[in-house]
Amino acid sequence: MTGGVLGRISRLDGAFSEALSRVAAQVIDDPGLTARSTIVELAERSGTSPATVTRFCRSLGFDGYAALRVAIATETGRAEAQIGWQTDIGRPIRPDDPLDRVLGRVLSAELSALQDTAHQLDVAAVARVAEAVVRASRVDLYGVGGSGLVVGDLHMSLHRIGIPAWVWNEVHGGLASAALLGEGDVAVGFSHSGGTVETVEMLAEAASCGALAVAVTSFPSSPITEVADVVLTSATQANNSQADVMAARHSQMLVAELLYLAAAQRTFPRTVSSFATTAKAVAGHRRLGPQRIDAGSVVELGLPRLGCGDHHE
């Protein structure tokens, strides 16, 4: 217990807050169980919260709980037996890796990011944003690079259920649009790092004009959160490998999907009507033809069947 992450936890225990000390005690007491546990399970055993566990991980220099689990499992020498394919979380993909290992690595990163996002996401904040979105006369969506793909998808979904949304991934046009927003409008900026200058500038302009400014980021202390009224957090990934980049993007899409569905719930009659209308409009370009299109085909158990990314194709 003198070296590695477990030794570091023991040495720092006196400097931890009471809540972090409870997490530390659980980790030291049974490192193997920690390596097998989800962030929620560790939080429950320590009498804390997933947010506290995340703060504990960051106090040790880790970006998130997944990285801590791997470090503990590796240090105790039981990684393969304890967490199986999950030991590849945080491991870059090498050129000579067989495809089955690459698949496992991608799956590990995806599942970890989605689970961590679900555990830490403030659903009450999502509901607040959804309420504002359905009342807004205009919704601006900002994002560049990979985040631009996410906002494009969210734009299509909102537009299809009759919510006036615009997507901007070029700063000149985005700033001009943001300058025309006002009280009652909504602006949502997606930035995994939270430091993308263009996105921060567009969201800041929207906020200064009175719009509700919403930031979706993996880093709650990043620059974009300083200009936002509401912050929605997606999961933080420890590495910059392609698998982690994709996982970060999909965790953003999970937030976007939930926001879209929350808006659709709040405009359900209009949503059903819009789905039926737009489905008929493109029916001639679908293999099944128009005879398969009706209002019942786009709803299930009272919820829209199509989500972000599930457009007419």
PDB file of C-alpha atoms in Angstrom:
ATOM      1  CA  MET A   1       0.000   0.000   0.000  1.00  0.00           C
ATOM      2  CA  THR A   2       3.039   2.290  -0.155  1.00  0.00           C
ATOM      3  CA  GLY A   3       3.014   3.050  -3.896  1.00  0.00           C
ATOM      4  CA  GLY A   4       0.624   3.537  -6.764  1.00  0.00           C
ATOM      5  CA  VAL A   5      -2.882   4.871  -6.541  1.00  0.00           C
ATOM      6  CA  LEU A   6      -3.747   3.001  -3.333  1.00  0.00           C
ATOM      7  CA  GLY A   7      -0.677   4.397  -1.606  1.00  0.00           C
ATOM      8  CA  ARG A   8      -1.577   7.873  -2.839  1.00  0.00           C
ATOM      9  CA  ILE A   9      -5.069   7.526  -1.375  1.00  0.00           C
ATOM     10  CA  SER A  10      -3.631   6.462   1.988  1.00  0.00           C
ATOM     11  CA  ARG A  11      -1.190   9.378   2.068  1.00  0.00           C
ATOM     12  CA  LEU A  12      -3.845  11.948   1.120  1.00  0.00           C
ATOM     13  CA  ASP A  13      -6.577  10.652   3.401  1.00  0.00           C
ATOM     14  CA  GLY A  14      -5.907  13.263   6.067  1.00  0.00           C
ATOM     15  CA  ALA A  15      -6.343  16.043   3.530  1.00  0.00           C
ATOM     16  CA  PHE A  16      -9.688  14.803   2.218  1.00  0.00           C
ATOM     17  CA  SER A  17     -13.008  16.268   3.251  1.00  0.00           C
ATOM     18  CA  GLU A  18     -15.311  14.067   5.298  1.00  0.00           C
ATOM     19  CA  ALA A  19     -17.236  12.920   2.218  1.00  0.00           C
ATOM     20  CA  LEU A  20     -14.091  12.182   0.203  1.00  0.00           C
ATOM     21  CA  SER A  21     -12.646  10.294   3.166  1.00  0.00           C
ATOM     22  CA  ARG A  22     -15.656   7.984   3.153  1.00  0.00           C
ATOM     23  CA  VAL A  23     -15.020   7.211  -0.511  1.00  0.00           C
ATOM     24  CA  ALA A  24     -11.321   6.647   0.218  1.00  0.00           C
ATOM     25  CA  ALA A  25     -12.166   4.234   3.030  1.00  0.00           C
ATOM     26  CA  GLN A  26     -14.310   2.128   0.719  1.00  0.00           C
ATOM     27  CA  VAL A  27     -11.586   1.989  -1.928  1.00  0.00           C
ATOM     28  CA  ILE A  28      -8.846   1.045   0.533  1.00  0.00           C
ATOM     29  CA  ASP A  29     -11.056  -1.474   2.320  1.00  0.00           C
ATOM     30  CA  ASP A  30     -11.733  -3.487  -0.852  1.00  0.00           C
ATOM     31  CA  PRO A  31      -9.911  -2.306  -3.987  1.00  0.00           C
ATOM     32  CA  GLY A  32     -11.106  -5.330  -5.947  1.00  0.00           C
ATOM     33  CA  LEU A  33     -14.739  -4.533  -5.256  1.00  0.00           C
ATOM     34  CA  THR A  34     -14.137  -0.945  -6.324  1.00  0.00           C
ATOM     35  CA  ALA A  35     -12.696  -2.168  -9.629  1.00  0.00           C
ATOM     36  CA  ARG A  36     -15.884  -4.124 -10.252  1.00  0.00           C
ATOM     37  CA  SER A  37     -18.334  -1.467  -9.087  1.00  0.00           C
ATOM     38  CA  THR A  38     -20.144   1.271 -10.933  1.00  0.00           C
ATOM     39  CA  ILE A  39     -19.851   4.853  -9.752  1.00  0.00           C
ATOM     40  CA  VAL A  40     -23.355   4.644  -8.280  1.00  0.00           C
ATOM     41  CA  GLU A  41     -22.534   1.483  -6.318  1.00  0.00           C
ATOM     42  CA  LEU A  42     -19.409   3.028  -4.800  1.00  0.00           C
ATOM     43  CA  ALA A  43     -21.354   6.179  -3.932  1.00  0.00           C
ATOM     44  CA  GLU A  44     -24.043   4.131  -2.185  1.00  0.00           C
ATOM     45  CA  ARG A  45     -21.535   2.082  -0.177  1.00  0.00           C
ATOM     46  CA  SER A  46     -19.713   5.209   0.957  1.00  0.00           C
ATOM     47  CA  GLY A  47     -22.889   7.122   1.733  1.00  0.00           C
ATOM     48  CA  THR A  48     -22.051   9.849  -0.757  1.00  0.00           C
ATOM     49  CA  SER A  49     -23.078  10.703  -4.330  1.00  0.00           C
ATOM     50  CA  PRO A  50     -21.692  10.049  -7.831  1.00  0.00           C
ATOM     51  CA  ALA A  51     -20.612  13.700  -7.947  1.00  0.00           C
ATOM     52  CA  THR A  52     -18.555  13.166  -4.778  1.00  0.00           C
ATOM     53  CA  VAL A  53     -16.926  10.077  -6.276  1.00  0.00           C
ATOM     54  CA  THR A  54     -16.067  12.106  -9.373  1.00  0.00           C
ATOM     55  CA  ARG A  55     -14.475  14.811  -7.182  1.00  0.00           C
ATOM     56  CA  PHE A  56     -12.517  12.095  -5.372  1.00  0.00           C
ATOM     57  CA  CYS A  57     -11.182  10.783  -8.695  1.00  0.00           C
ATOM     58  CA  ARG A  58     -10.156  14.242  -9.821  1.00  0.00           C
ATOM     59  CA  SER A  59      -8.418  14.941  -6.511  1.00  0.00           C
ATOM     60  CA  LEU A  60      -6.182  11.982  -7.378  1.00  0.00           C
ATOM     61  CA  GLY A  61      -5.443  13.310 -10.851  1.00  0.00           C
ATOM     62  CA  PHE A  62      -7.908  11.138 -12.782  1.00  0.00           C
ATOM     63  CA  ASP A  63     -10.399  12.591 -15.236  1.00  0.00           C
ATOM     64  CA  GLY A  64     -13.155  10.238 -14.148  1.00  0.00           C
ATOM     65  CA  TYR A  65     -14.188   7.080 -12.357  1.00  0.00           C
ATOM     66  CA  ALA A  66     -13.404   4.753 -15.270  1.00  0.00           C
ATOM     67  CA  ALA A  67      -9.732   5.731 -15.157  1.00  0.00           C
ATOM     68  CA  LEU A  68      -9.572   5.157 -11.403  1.00  0.00           C
ATOM     69  CA  ARG A  69     -11.111   1.687 -11.757  1.00  0.00           C
ATOM     70  CA  VAL A  70      -8.556   0.667 -14.348  1.00  0.00           C
ATOM     71  CA  ALA A  71      -5.670   1.990 -12.244  1.00  0.00           C
ATOM     72  CA  ILE A  72      -6.838   0.087  -9.176  1.00  0.00           C
ATOM     73  CA  ALA A  73      -7.510  -3.125 -11.080  1.00  0.00           C
ATOM     74  CA  THR A  74      -4.114  -2.951 -12.784  1.00  0.00           C
ATOM     75  CA  GLU A  75      -2.309  -2.212  -9.526  1.00  0.00           C
ATOM     76  CA  THR A  76      -3.864  -5.099  -7.674  1.00  0.00           C
ATOM     77  CA  GLY A  77      -2.960  -7.468 -10.505  1.00  0.00           C
ATOM     78  CA  ARG A  78      -6.497  -8.714 -10.952  1.00  0.00           C
ATOM     79  CA  ALA A  79      -7.651  -6.590 -13.869  1.00  0.00           C
ATOM     80  CA  GLU A  80      -8.361  -9.433 -16.264  1.00  0.00           C
ATOM     81  CA  ALA A  81     -10.289 -11.528 -13.774  1.00  0.00           C
ATOM     82  CA  GLN A  82     -12.183  -8.680 -12.180  1.00  0.00           C
ATOM     83  CA  ILE A  83     -13.439  -6.506 -14.984  1.00  0.00           C
ATOM     84  CA  GLY A  84     -12.748  -8.520 -18.134  1.00  0.00           C
ATOM     85  CA  TRP A  85     -13.004  -6.508 -21.309  1.00  0.00           C
ATOM     86  CA  GLN A  86     -13.411  -3.324 -19.295  1.00  0.00           C
ATOM     87  CA  THR A  87      -9.671  -3.338 -18.555  1.00  0.00           C
ATOM     88  CA  ASP A  88      -9.228  -1.738 -21.967  1.00  0.00           C
ATOM     89  CA  ILE A  89     -10.951   1.460 -20.856  1.00  0.00           C
ATOM     90  CA  GLY A  90      -8.381   4.182 -21.251  1.00  0.00           C
ATOM     91  CA  ARG A  91      -6.098   2.091 -23.483  1.00  0.00           C
ATOM     92  CA  PRO A  92      -5.296   3.501 -26.935  1.00  0.00           C
ATOM     93  CA  ILE A  93      -5.989   1.365 -29.993  1.00  0.00           C
ATOM     94  CA  ARG A  94      -2.762   0.163 -31.583  1.00  0.00           C
ATOM     95  CA  PRO A  95      -2.225  -0.493 -35.308  1.00  0.00           C
ATOM     96  CA  ASP A  96      -1.635  -4.207 -34.677  1.00  0.00           C
ATOM     97  CA  ASP A  97      -4.691  -4.766 -32.469  1.00  0.00           C
ATOM     98  CA  PRO A  98      -7.062  -7.460 -33.778  1.00  0.00           C
ATOM     99  CA  LEU A  99     -10.535  -6.232 -34.623  1.00  0.00           C
ATOM    100  CA  ASP A 100     -12.183  -8.109 -31.764  1.00  0.00           C
ATOM    101  CA  ARG A 101      -9.991  -6.169 -29.316  1.00  0.00           C
ATOM    102  CA  VAL A 102     -10.763  -2.922 -31.122  1.00  0.00           C
ATOM    103  CA  LEU A 103     -14.468  -3.717 -30.858  1.00  0.00           C
ATOM    104  CA  GLY A 104     -14.120  -4.387 -27.143  1.00  0.00           C
ATOM    105  CA  ARG A 105     -12.201  -1.154 -26.661  1.00  0.00           C
ATOM    106  CA  VAL A 106     -14.828   0.899 -28.486  1.00  0.00           C
ATOM    107  CA  LEU A 107     -17.655  -0.817 -26.618  1.00  0.00           C
ATOM    108  CA  SER A 108     -15.905  -0.218 -23.286  1.00  0.00           C
ATOM    109  CA  ALA A 109     -15.455   3.471 -23.952  1.00  0.00           C
ATOM    110  CA  GLU A 110     -19.025   3.882 -25.229  1.00  0.00           C
ATOM    111  CA  LEU A 111     -20.684   2.100 -22.309  1.00  0.00           C
ATOM    112  CA  SER A 112     -18.551   3.868 -19.728  1.00  0.00           C
ATOM    113  CA  ALA A 113     -19.281   7.297 -21.189  1.00  0.00           C
ATOM    114  CA  LEU A 114     -23.015   6.682 -21.498  1.00  0.00           C
ATOM    115  CA  GLN A 115     -23.332   5.216 -17.991  1.00  0.00           C
ATOM    116  CA  ASP A 116     -21.317   8.010 -16.400  1.00  0.00           C
ATOM    117  CA  THR A 117     -23.345  10.617 -18.281  1.00  0.00           C
ATOM    118  CA  ALA A 118     -26.626   9.086 -17.119  1.00  0.00           C
ATOM    119  CA  HIS A 119     -25.414   8.973 -13.510  1.00  0.00           C
ATOM    120  CA  GLN A 120     -24.213  12.567 -13.330  1.00  0.00           C
ATOM    121  CA  LEU A 121     -26.721  14.342 -15.581  1.00  0.00           C
ATOM    122  CA  ASP A 122     -29.064  16.749 -13.786  1.00  0.00           C
ATOM    123  CA  VAL A 123     -32.435  15.705 -15.203  1.00  0.00           C
ATOM    124  CA  ALA A 124     -34.185  18.583 -13.440  1.00  0.00           C
ATOM    125  CA  ALA A 125     -31.956  20.961 -15.397  1.00  0.00           C
ATOM    126  CA  VAL A 126     -32.822  19.116 -18.616  1.00  0.00           C
ATOM    127  CA  ALA A 127     -36.507  19.546 -17.803  1.00  0.00           C
ATOM    128  CA  ARG A 128     -35.987  23.272 -17.203  1.00  0.00           C
ATOM    129  CA  VAL A 129     -34.293  23.660 -20.575  1.00  0.00           C
ATOM    130  CA  ALA A 130     -36.996  21.622 -22.328  1.00  0.00           C
ATOM    131  CA  GLU A 131     -39.695  23.869 -20.858  1.00  0.00           C
ATOM    132  CA  ALA A 132     -37.860  26.926 -22.153  1.00  0.00           C
ATOM    133  CA  VAL A 133     -37.301  25.358 -25.576  1.00  0.00           C
ATOM    134  CA  VAL A 134     -40.982  24.625 -26.192  1.00  0.00           C
ATOM    135  CA  ARG A 135     -41.930  28.177 -25.204  1.00  0.00           C
ATOM    136  CA  ALA A 136     -39.163  29.888 -27.159  1.00  0.00           C
ATOM    137  CA  SER A 137     -39.822  31.808 -30.351  1.00  0.00           C
ATOM    138  CA  ARG A 138     -36.329  30.867 -31.494  1.00  0.00           C
ATOM    139  CA  VAL A 139     -33.737  28.264 -30.461  1.00  0.00           C
ATOM    140  CA  ASP A 140     -30.092  28.647 -31.508  1.00  0.00           C
ATOM    141  CA  LEU A 141     -27.747  25.645 -31.395  1.00  0.00           C
ATOM    142  CA  TYR A 142     -23.975  26.158 -31.457  1.00  0.00           C
ATOM    143  CA  GLY A 143     -21.193  23.619 -31.974  1.00  0.00           C
ATOM    144  CA  VAL A 144     -18.119  23.109 -34.149  1.00  0.00           C
ATOM    145  CA  GLY A 145     -16.168  20.019 -35.135  1.00  0.00           C
ATOM    146  CA  GLY A 146     -17.561  16.849 -33.591  1.00  0.00           C
ATOM    147  CA  SER A 147     -20.001  18.872 -31.504  1.00  0.00           C
ATOM    148  CA  GLY A 148     -21.284  20.367 -34.737  1.00  0.00           C
ATOM    149  CA  LEU A 149     -22.485  16.922 -35.774  1.00  0.00           C
ATOM    150  CA  VAL A 150     -24.427  16.608 -32.525  1.00  0.00           C
ATOM    151  CA  VAL A 151     -26.145  19.993 -32.808  1.00  0.00           C
ATOM    152  CA  GLY A 152     -27.018  19.256 -36.432  1.00  0.00           C
ATOM    153  CA  ASP A 153     -28.772  16.104 -35.317  1.00  0.00           C
ATOM    154  CA  LEU A 154     -30.606  17.878 -32.501  1.00  0.00           C
ATOM    155  CA  HIS A 155     -31.654  20.634 -34.892  1.00  0.00           C
ATOM    156  CA  MET A 156     -33.244  18.135 -37.276  1.00  0.00           C
ATOM    157  CA  SER A 157     -35.141  16.461 -34.437  1.00  0.00           C
ATOM    158  CA  LEU A 158     -36.466  19.720 -32.959  1.00  0.00           C
ATOM    159  CA  HIS A 159     -37.343  21.103 -36.361  1.00  0.00           C
ATOM    160  CA  ARG A 160     -39.292  17.986 -37.224  1.00  0.00           C
ATOM    161  CA  ILE A 161     -41.621  18.431 -34.233  1.00  0.00           C
ATOM    162  CA  GLY A 162     -42.297  22.065 -35.035  1.00  0.00           C
ATOM    163  CA  ILE A 163     -39.776  23.802 -32.767  1.00  0.00           C
ATOM    164  CA  PRO A 164     -38.074  26.724 -34.571  1.00  0.00           C
ATOM    165  CA  ALA A 165     -34.393  25.857 -34.232  1.00  0.00           C
ATOM    166  CA  TRP A 166     -31.291  27.017 -36.089  1.00  0.00           C
ATOM    167  CA  VAL A 167     -27.854  25.414 -36.008  1.00  0.00           C
ATOM    168  CA  TRP A 168     -24.635  27.423 -36.231  1.00  0.00           C
ATOM    169  CA  ASN A 169     -21.135  25.995 -36.545  1.00  0.00           C
ATOM    170  CA  GLU A 170     -19.537  29.075 -38.109  1.00  0.00           C
ATOM    171  CA  VAL A 171     -18.807  31.913 -35.733  1.00  0.00           C
ATOM    172  CA  HIS A 172     -19.704  34.915 -37.943  1.00  0.00           C
ATOM    173  CA  GLY A 173     -23.178  33.641 -38.738  1.00  0.00           C
ATOM    174  CA  GLY A 174     -23.612  32.355 -35.207  1.00  0.00           C
ATOM    175  CA  LEU A 175     -22.723  35.682 -33.621  1.00  0.00           C
ATOM    176  CA  ALA A 176     -25.083  37.526 -35.943  1.00  0.00           C
ATOM    177  CA  SER A 177     -27.893  35.142 -35.066  1.00  0.00           C
ATOM    178  CA  ALA A 178     -27.135  35.320 -31.330  1.00  0.00           C
ATOM    179  CA  ALA A 179     -27.287  39.110 -31.467  1.00  0.00           C
ATOM    180  CA  LEU A 180     -30.907  38.886 -32.630  1.00  0.00           C
ATOM    181  CA  LEU A 181     -32.018  36.703 -29.716  1.00  0.00           C
ATOM    182  CA  GLY A 182     -33.804  38.112 -26.711  1.00  0.00           C
ATOM    183  CA  GLU A 183     -35.659  37.245 -23.557  1.00  0.00           C
ATOM    184  CA  GLY A 184     -37.664  34.065 -24.002  1.00  0.00           C
ATOM    185  CA  ASP A 185     -35.293  32.624 -26.605  1.00  0.00           C
ATOM    186  CA  VAL A 186     -32.896  29.744 -25.939  1.00  0.00           C
ATOM    187  CA  ALA A 187     -29.291  29.194 -27.009  1.00  0.00           C
ATOM    188  CA  VAL A 188     -27.549  25.835 -26.494  1.00  0.00           C
ATOM    189  CA  GLY A 189     -23.793  25.465 -26.955  1.00  0.00           C
ATOM    190  CA  PHE A 190     -22.180  22.025 -27.204  1.00  0.00           C
ATOM    191  CA  SER A 191     -18.454  21.764 -26.429  1.00  0.00           C
ATOM    192  CA  HIS A 192     -16.897  18.603 -25.023  1.00  0.00           C
ATOM    193  CA  SER A 193     -13.853  20.496 -23.737  1.00  0.00           C
ATOM    194  CA  GLY A 194     -15.832  23.587 -22.826  1.00  0.00           C
ATOM    195  CA  GLY A 195     -13.018  25.681 -24.226  1.00  0.00           C
ATOM    196  CA  THR A 196     -13.915  25.973 -27.910  1.00  0.00           C
ATOM    197  CA  VAL A 197     -13.553  29.717 -28.436  1.00  0.00           C
ATOM    198  CA  GLU A 198     -16.136  30.036 -31.207  1.00  0.00           C
ATOM    199  CA  THR A 199     -18.827  28.215 -29.232  1.00  0.00           C
ATOM    200  CA  VAL A 200     -18.099  30.170 -26.061  1.00  0.00           C
ATOM    201  CA  GLU A 201     -18.306  33.461 -27.976  1.00  0.00           C
ATOM    202  CA  MET A 202     -21.624  32.593 -29.629  1.00  0.00           C
ATOM    203  CA  LEU A 203     -23.189  31.454 -26.358  1.00  0.00           C
ATOM    204  CA  ALA A 204     -21.870  34.527 -24.529  1.00  0.00           C
ATOM    205  CA  GLU A 205     -23.410  36.811 -27.149  1.00  0.00           C
ATOM    206  CA  ALA A 206     -26.757  35.042 -26.826  1.00  0.00           C
ATOM    207  CA  ALA A 207     -26.658  35.342 -23.040  1.00  0.00           C
ATOM    208  CA  SER A 208     -25.814  39.049 -23.206  1.00  0.00           C
ATOM    209  CA  CYS A 209     -28.903  39.595 -25.355  1.00  0.00           C
ATOM    210  CA  GLY A 210     -31.201  37.998 -22.784  1.00  0.00           C
ATOM    211  CA  ALA A 211     -31.595  34.444 -24.116  1.00  0.00           C
ATOM    212  CA  LEU A 212     -31.414  31.457 -21.786  1.00  0.00           C
ATOM    213  CA  ALA A 213     -27.849  30.191 -22.337  1.00  0.00           C
ATOM    214  CA  VAL A 214     -27.313  26.438 -21.963  1.00  0.00           C
ATOM    215  CA  ALA A 215     -23.898  24.747 -22.042  1.00  0.00           C
ATOM    216  CA  VAL A 216     -23.425  21.028 -22.706  1.00  0.00           C
ATOM    217  CA  THR A 217     -19.883  20.030 -21.758  1.00  0.00           C
ATOM    218  CA  SER A 218     -17.835  17.339 -20.049  1.00  0.00           C
ATOM    219  CA  PHE A 219     -15.958  19.858 -17.918  1.00  0.00           C
ATOM    220  CA  PRO A 220     -18.152  21.792 -15.444  1.00  0.00           C
ATOM    221  CA  SER A 221     -15.344  24.246 -14.632  1.00  0.00           C
ATOM    222  CA  SER A 222     -14.543  25.102 -18.256  1.00  0.00           C
ATOM    223  CA  PRO A 223     -14.899  28.572 -19.847  1.00  0.00           C
ATOM    224  CA  ILE A 224     -18.257  27.849 -21.475  1.00  0.00           C
ATOM    225  CA  THR A 225     -19.899  27.313 -18.088  1.00  0.00           C
ATOM    226  CA  GLU A 226     -18.966  30.862 -17.070  1.00  0.00           C
ATOM    227  CA  VAL A 227     -21.299  32.318 -19.701  1.00  0.00           C
ATOM    228  CA  ALA A 228     -24.123  29.774 -19.246  1.00  0.00           C
ATOM    229  CA  ASP A 229     -27.295  29.987 -17.194  1.00  0.00           C
ATOM    230  CA  VAL A 230     -27.694  26.199 -17.183  1.00  0.00           C
ATOM    231  CA  VAL A 231     -24.951  23.568 -17.476  1.00  0.00           C
ATOM    232  CA  LEU A 232     -25.676  20.001 -18.618  1.00  0.00           C
ATOM    233  CA  THR A 233     -22.720  17.657 -18.165  1.00  0.00           C
ATOM    234  CA  SER A 234     -21.789  14.723 -20.346  1.00  0.00           C
ATOM    235  CA  ALA A 235     -19.146  12.206 -19.268  1.00  0.00           C
ATOM    236  CA  THR A 236     -15.457  13.047 -19.208  1.00  0.00           C
ATOM    237  CA  GLN A 237     -13.112  10.677 -20.980  1.00  0.00           C
ATOM    238  CA  ALA A 238      -9.506  10.246 -19.841  1.00  0.00           C
ATOM    239  CA  ASN A 239      -7.803   9.706 -23.193  1.00  0.00           C
ATOM    240  CA  ASN A 240      -7.704  11.249 -26.641  1.00  0.00           C
ATOM    241  CA  SER A 241      -7.911   7.997 -28.605  1.00  0.00           C
ATOM    242  CA  GLN A 242     -10.469   7.723 -31.384  1.00  0.00           C
ATOM    243  CA  ALA A 243     -12.627   5.445 -29.236  1.00  0.00           C
ATOM    244  CA  ASP A 244     -12.753   8.054 -26.490  1.00  0.00           C
ATOM    245  CA  VAL A 245     -13.499  10.849 -28.950  1.00  0.00           C
ATOM    246  CA  MET A 246     -16.429   8.848 -30.292  1.00  0.00           C
ATOM    247  CA  ALA A 247     -17.609   8.013 -26.776  1.00  0.00           C
ATOM    248  CA  ALA A 248     -17.534  11.678 -25.793  1.00  0.00           C
ATOM    249  CA  ARG A 249     -19.601  12.547 -28.846  1.00  0.00           C
ATOM    250  CA  HIS A 250     -22.151   9.848 -28.081  1.00  0.00           C
ATOM    251  CA  SER A 251     -22.449  11.017 -24.481  1.00  0.00           C
ATOM    252  CA  GLN A 252     -23.283  14.458 -25.899  1.00  0.00           C
ATOM    253  CA  MET A 253     -25.865  12.801 -28.131  1.00  0.00           C
ATOM    254  CA  LEU A 254     -27.418  11.159 -25.077  1.00  0.00           C
ATOM    255  CA  VAL A 255     -27.936  14.611 -23.537  1.00  0.00           C
ATOM    256  CA  ALA A 256     -29.322  15.905 -26.838  1.00  0.00           C
ATOM    257  CA  GLU A 257     -31.643  12.915 -27.158  1.00  0.00           C
ATOM    258  CA  LEU A 258     -33.033  13.415 -23.656  1.00  0.00           C
ATOM    259  CA  LEU A 259     -33.542  17.129 -24.262  1.00  0.00           C
ATOM    260  CA  TYR A 260     -35.364  16.423 -27.517  1.00  0.00           C
ATOM    261  CA  LEU A 261     -37.624  13.769 -25.969  1.00  0.00           C
ATOM    262  CA  ALA A 262     -38.414  16.037 -23.014  1.00  0.00           C
ATOM    263  CA  ALA A 263     -39.465  18.746 -25.469  1.00  0.00           C
ATOM    264  CA  ALA A 264     -41.519  16.235 -27.466  1.00  0.00           C
ATOM    265  CA  GLN A 265     -43.333  15.121 -24.299  1.00  0.00           C
ATOM    266  CA  ARG A 266     -44.319  18.707 -23.578  1.00  0.00           C
ATOM    267  CA  THR A 267     -45.727  19.271 -27.059  1.00  0.00           C
ATOM    268  CA  PHE A 268     -47.192  15.826 -27.560  1.00  0.00           C
ATOM    269  CA  PRO A 269     -50.274  16.653 -29.689  1.00  0.00           C
ATOM    270  CA  ARG A 270     -48.188  18.847 -31.968  1.00  0.00           C
ATOM    271  CA  THR A 271     -45.427  16.227 -32.028  1.00  0.00           C
ATOM    272  CA  VAL A 272     -47.798  13.502 -33.238  1.00  0.00           C
ATOM    273  CA  SER A 273     -49.234  15.783 -35.889  1.00  0.00           C
ATOM    274  CA  SER A 274     -45.795  16.921 -37.044  1.00  0.00           C
ATOM    275  CA  PHE A 275     -44.503  13.355 -37.281  1.00  0.00           C
ATOM    276  CA  ALA A 276     -47.445  12.299 -39.395  1.00  0.00           C
ATOM    277  CA  THR A 277     -47.168  15.362 -41.645  1.00  0.00           C
ATOM    278  CA  THR A 278     -43.423  15.071 -42.235  1.00  0.00           C
ATOM    279  CA  ALA A 279     -43.613  11.309 -42.725  1.00  0.00           C
ATOM    280  CA  LYS A 280     -46.222  11.749 -45.450  1.00  0.00           C
ATOM    281  CA  ALA A 281     -44.112  14.432 -47.111  1.00  0.00           C
ATOM    282  CA  VAL A 282     -41.265  11.982 -47.720  1.00  0.00           C
ATOM    283  CA  ALA A 283     -43.350   8.833 -48.120  1.00  0.00           C
ATOM    284  CA  GLY A 284     -42.684   8.674 -51.839  1.00  0.00           C
ATOM    285  CA  HIS A 285     -38.953   8.361 -51.155  1.00  0.00           C
ATOM    286  CA  ARG A 286     -39.253   5.399 -48.813  1.00  0.00           C
ATOM    287  CA  ARG A 287     -39.255   1.781 -49.946  1.00  0.00           C
ATOM    288  CA  LEU A 288     -42.328   0.931 -47.895  1.00  0.00           C
ATOM    289  CA  GLY A 289     -44.359   3.606 -49.646  1.00  0.00           C
ATOM    290  CA  PRO A 290     -47.073   5.861 -48.281  1.00  0.00           C
ATOM    291  CA  GLN A 291     -49.410   3.059 -47.277  1.00  0.00           C
ATOM    292  CA  ARG A 292     -47.301   2.421 -44.164  1.00  0.00           C
ATOM    293  CA  ILE A 293     -47.417   6.002 -42.921  1.00  0.00           C
ATOM    294  CA  ASP A 294     -49.957   7.041 -40.316  1.00  0.00           C
ATOM    295  CA  ALA A 295     -49.964   8.713 -36.916  1.00  0.00           C
ATOM    296  CA  GLY A 296     -49.894   5.363 -35.147  1.00  0.00           C
ATOM    297  CA  SER A 297     -46.636   4.431 -36.846  1.00  0.00           C
ATOM    298  CA  VAL A 298     -44.702   7.208 -35.154  1.00  0.00           C
ATOM    299  CA  VAL A 299     -45.812   6.828 -31.551  1.00  0.00           C
ATOM    300  CA  GLU A 300     -45.414   4.026 -29.067  1.00  0.00           C
ATOM    301  CA  LEU A 301     -46.685   4.025 -25.495  1.00  0.00           C
ATOM    302  CA  GLY A 302     -47.389   7.735 -25.828  1.00  0.00           C
ATOM    303  CA  LEU A 303     -43.839   8.712 -26.836  1.00  0.00           C
ATOM    304  CA  PRO A 304     -42.327   9.603 -30.204  1.00  0.00           C
ATOM    305  CA  ARG A 305     -40.668   6.552 -31.694  1.00  0.00           C
ATOM    306  CA  LEU A 306     -37.976   8.484 -33.540  1.00  0.00           C
ATOM    307  CA  GLY A 307     -35.084  10.013 -31.651  1.00  0.00           C
ATOM    308  CA  CYS A 308     -32.059  12.110 -32.539  1.00  0.00           C
ATOM    309  CA  GLY A 309     -30.469  10.612 -35.612  1.00  0.00           C
ATOM    310  CA  ASP A 310     -33.542   8.557 -36.510  1.00  0.00           C
ATOM    311  CA  HIS A 311     -34.826  10.793 -39.254  1.00  0.00           C
ATOM    312  CA  HIS A 312     -36.527   9.745 -42.441  1.00  0.00           C
ATOM    313  CA  GLU A 313     -33.707   7.520 -43.655  1.00  0.00           C
TER     314      GLU A 313
END
